[in-house]
Amino acid sequence: MPRTFDGSVGWPALRARFAGALGPDTLAALDEALAFAAERHGDQRRPAGEPYVEHLLEALEVLVDGVGERDPDTLRAAVLHDVVEDTPTTLDEVRERFGPRVAELVGWVTKEGDRGAYLAALRGAPDAALAVKLADRLSNVQRLRTHPRPAKRASYYRETVATIVPLAAGRPWFEDWYRDWQAEHADLDEGQR
């Protein structure tokens, strides 16, 4: 069974836990990014009803606790990865507030236009952007069975296996997690063909 990450514990608890692994400057940078993301996402909810910020915290937790990521820009991009896609925030605003590298990483994981083209383009993304995307999708699929629409569960499972799992190649922690997840959720694809 793959490890599950839980953003419902909240930022103060995660911050305290991360204090031994991340320096004070990185924690302060994350404080700013999380405050910005929480303000921009506001009252948005995930499909199963949980506050949107929990998803952002889960992606961050995957990178810090799962992968061992310490780069502040990658971690801030994980927190901000949906702010352009799901709010009125622009990439220019992200660039002005958090710098060009964070904006570049957020830009790579922001879906615009054709979903298939977006997923195909990820094959050329920088490693840090791929780490953010893999953490984002991990948060989305770790509790896929709680999605309120069964047809969406099956289609999202198939899309993840076809387009996201290959992106984990060469990234051992992600490879292992997604392999275990795929095996545990394979029944979502059965009967859908």
Coordinates of C-alpha atoms in Angstrom, one line a residue:
M1 CA 0.0 0.0 0.0
P2 CA 1.5 3.3 -1.0
R3 CA 2.0 6.0 1.6
T4 CA -0.8 8.6 1.9
F5 CA -0.2 12.3 2.6
D6 CA -2.6 14.4 4.6
G7 CA -2.9 18.1 4.1
S8 CA -5.7 18.3 6.6
V9 CA -3.2 18.5 9.4
G10 CA -2.6 22.1 8.4
W11 CA 0.4 24.3 7.7
P12 CA 1.3 25.0 11.4
A13 CA 1.7 21.2 12.0
L14 CA 3.6 20.6 8.8
R15 CA 5.8 23.7 9.3
A16 CA 6.8 22.4 12.8
R17 CA 7.6 19.0 11.3
F18 CA 9.6 20.5 8.4
A19 CA 11.6 22.8 10.7
G20 CA 14.3 20.1 11.1
A21 CA 14.7 19.6 7.4
L22 CA 14.1 23.1 6.0
G23 CA 16.0 26.2 7.1
P24 CA 14.3 29.3 8.5
D25 CA 14.6 31.2 5.1
T26 CA 12.8 28.4 3.3
L27 CA 10.1 28.2 5.9
A28 CA 9.5 31.9 5.7
A29 CA 9.3 31.7 1.9
L30 CA 6.8 28.9 2.2
D31 CA 4.8 31.0 4.8
E32 CA 4.5 33.7 2.1
A33 CA 3.6 31.4 -0.7
L34 CA 1.0 29.6 1.4
A35 CA -0.6 32.8 2.6
F36 CA -0.8 34.0 -1.1
A37 CA -2.2 30.6 -2.3
A38 CA -4.8 30.5 0.5
E39 CA -5.9 34.0 -0.2
R40 CA -6.2 33.4 -3.9
H41 CA -7.9 30.0 -3.7
G42 CA -10.2 31.3 -1.0
D43 CA -13.2 29.0 -0.4
Q44 CA -12.5 26.6 -3.3
R45 CA -13.0 23.0 -2.5
R46 CA -11.7 19.7 -4.0
P47 CA -14.2 17.2 -5.6
A48 CA -14.6 15.3 -2.4
G49 CA -15.3 18.5 -0.5
E50 CA -12.1 19.2 1.3
P51 CA -10.6 22.7 1.4
Y52 CA -8.4 23.3 -1.7
V53 CA -5.4 24.3 0.4
E54 CA -5.2 20.7 1.7
H55 CA -4.2 19.6 -1.8
L56 CA -1.4 22.2 -1.9
L57 CA -0.1 21.1 1.4
E58 CA -0.2 17.4 0.3
A59 CA 1.9 18.2 -2.8
L60 CA 4.4 20.1 -0.6
E61 CA 4.5 17.2 1.9
V62 CA 5.1 14.7 -0.9
L63 CA 8.2 16.7 -2.0
V64 CA 9.6 17.4 1.5
D65 CA 8.8 14.1 3.3
G66 CA 8.6 11.7 0.4
V67 CA 11.2 12.8 -2.1
G68 CA 13.4 14.8 0.2
E69 CA 13.2 18.0 -1.9
R70 CA 14.8 21.1 -0.3
D71 CA 14.9 23.6 -3.1
P72 CA 12.9 26.6 -2.0
D73 CA 11.7 27.5 -5.5
T74 CA 10.5 24.0 -6.2
L75 CA 8.7 23.9 -2.9
R76 CA 7.0 27.3 -3.4
A77 CA 6.0 26.2 -6.9
A78 CA 4.3 23.1 -5.4
V79 CA 2.3 25.4 -3.2
L80 CA 1.4 27.8 -6.0
H81 CA 1.0 25.2 -8.8
D82 CA -2.7 25.8 -9.3
V83 CA -3.0 29.5 -8.6
V84 CA -2.8 30.5 -12.2
E85 CA -5.0 27.7 -13.5
D86 CA -7.7 27.9 -10.9
T87 CA -7.8 31.6 -9.8
P88 CA -7.7 35.0 -11.6
T89 CA -4.0 35.2 -10.7
T90 CA -1.6 35.7 -13.7
L91 CA 1.8 34.2 -14.2
D92 CA 3.2 37.8 -14.2
E93 CA 1.8 38.2 -10.7
V94 CA 3.6 35.0 -9.6
R95 CA 6.8 36.2 -11.3
E96 CA 6.6 39.6 -9.6
R97 CA 5.9 38.2 -6.2
F98 CA 8.0 35.0 -6.2
G99 CA 10.6 35.4 -8.9
P100 CA 11.2 34.1 -12.5
R101 CA 12.1 30.5 -11.6
V102 CA 9.0 29.9 -9.5
A103 CA 6.9 31.4 -12.3
E104 CA 8.6 29.2 -14.8
L105 CA 7.8 26.1 -12.8
V106 CA 4.2 27.1 -12.2
G107 CA 3.9 27.8 -15.9
W108 CA 5.0 24.3 -16.8
V109 CA 2.3 22.7 -14.7
T110 CA -0.5 25.2 -15.6
K111 CA -3.0 23.6 -18.1
E112 CA -4.1 25.9 -20.8
G113 CA -6.1 24.8 -23.8
D114 CA -5.9 21.2 -25.0
R115 CA -5.4 18.7 -22.1
G116 CA -3.7 16.2 -24.3
A117 CA -1.2 18.7 -25.6
Y118 CA -0.5 19.9 -22.1
L119 CA 0.2 16.4 -20.8
A120 CA 2.4 15.6 -23.9
A121 CA 4.4 18.8 -23.3
L122 CA 5.3 17.7 -19.8
R123 CA 7.7 15.2 -21.3
G124 CA 10.0 18.2 -22.0
A125 CA 9.6 19.9 -18.7
P126 CA 12.6 20.5 -16.4
D127 CA 13.1 18.1 -13.5
A128 CA 11.8 20.5 -10.9
A129 CA 8.6 21.0 -12.8
L130 CA 8.1 17.3 -13.2
A131 CA 8.6 16.8 -9.5
V132 CA 5.9 19.4 -8.9
K133 CA 3.6 17.7 -11.4
L134 CA 4.2 14.2 -10.0
A135 CA 3.5 15.5 -6.4
D136 CA 0.4 17.3 -7.6
R137 CA -1.0 14.2 -9.3
L138 CA 0.0 12.0 -6.4
S139 CA -2.2 14.2 -4.1
N140 CA -5.0 13.9 -6.6
V141 CA -4.9 10.2 -7.0
Q142 CA -4.0 8.9 -3.6
R143 CA -7.6 8.9 -2.6
L144 CA -9.1 8.5 -6.0
R145 CA -11.8 6.2 -4.7
T146 CA -13.3 9.2 -2.8
H147 CA -14.1 11.1 -6.1
P148 CA -17.8 11.5 -6.3
R149 CA -18.1 10.3 -9.9
P150 CA -17.2 6.7 -10.7
A151 CA -16.7 7.4 -14.4
K152 CA -14.2 10.1 -13.5
R153 CA -12.3 7.7 -11.2
A154 CA -11.8 5.3 -14.1
S155 CA -10.8 7.9 -16.7
Y156 CA -8.5 9.6 -14.3
Y157 CA -6.9 6.3 -13.4
R158 CA -6.3 5.5 -17.1
E159 CA -5.0 9.0 -17.8
T160 CA -2.6 8.8 -14.9
V161 CA -1.3 5.4 -16.0
A162 CA -0.9 6.5 -19.6
T163 CA 0.6 10.0 -19.2
I164 CA 1.9 10.6 -15.6
V165 CA 3.4 7.2 -14.6
P166 CA 5.9 7.4 -17.5
L167 CA 7.0 10.8 -16.2
A168 CA 8.1 9.1 -12.9
A169 CA 10.7 6.9 -14.8
G170 CA 14.1 7.6 -13.4
R171 CA 12.8 9.1 -10.2
P172 CA 12.9 6.1 -7.8
W173 CA 10.7 7.3 -5.0
F174 CA 8.0 8.4 -7.5
E175 CA 8.4 5.2 -9.6
D176 CA 7.9 3.0 -6.5
W177 CA 4.9 5.0 -5.2
Y178 CA 3.1 5.1 -8.6
R179 CA 3.8 1.4 -9.2
D180 CA 2.2 0.5 -5.8
W181 CA -0.7 2.9 -6.4
Q182 CA -1.3 1.5 -9.9
A183 CA -1.5 -2.1 -8.6
E184 CA -3.8 -1.1 -5.8
H185 CA -6.2 0.8 -8.0
A186 CA -6.1 -1.5 -11.1
D187 CA -9.7 -2.5 -10.5
L188 CA -10.8 1.0 -11.5
D189 CA -9.8 0.2 -15.1
E190 CA -11.5 -3.2 -15.1
G191 CA -14.9 -3.3 -16.7
Q192 CA -14.3 0.1 -18.3
R193 CA -12.9 -1.2 -21.6

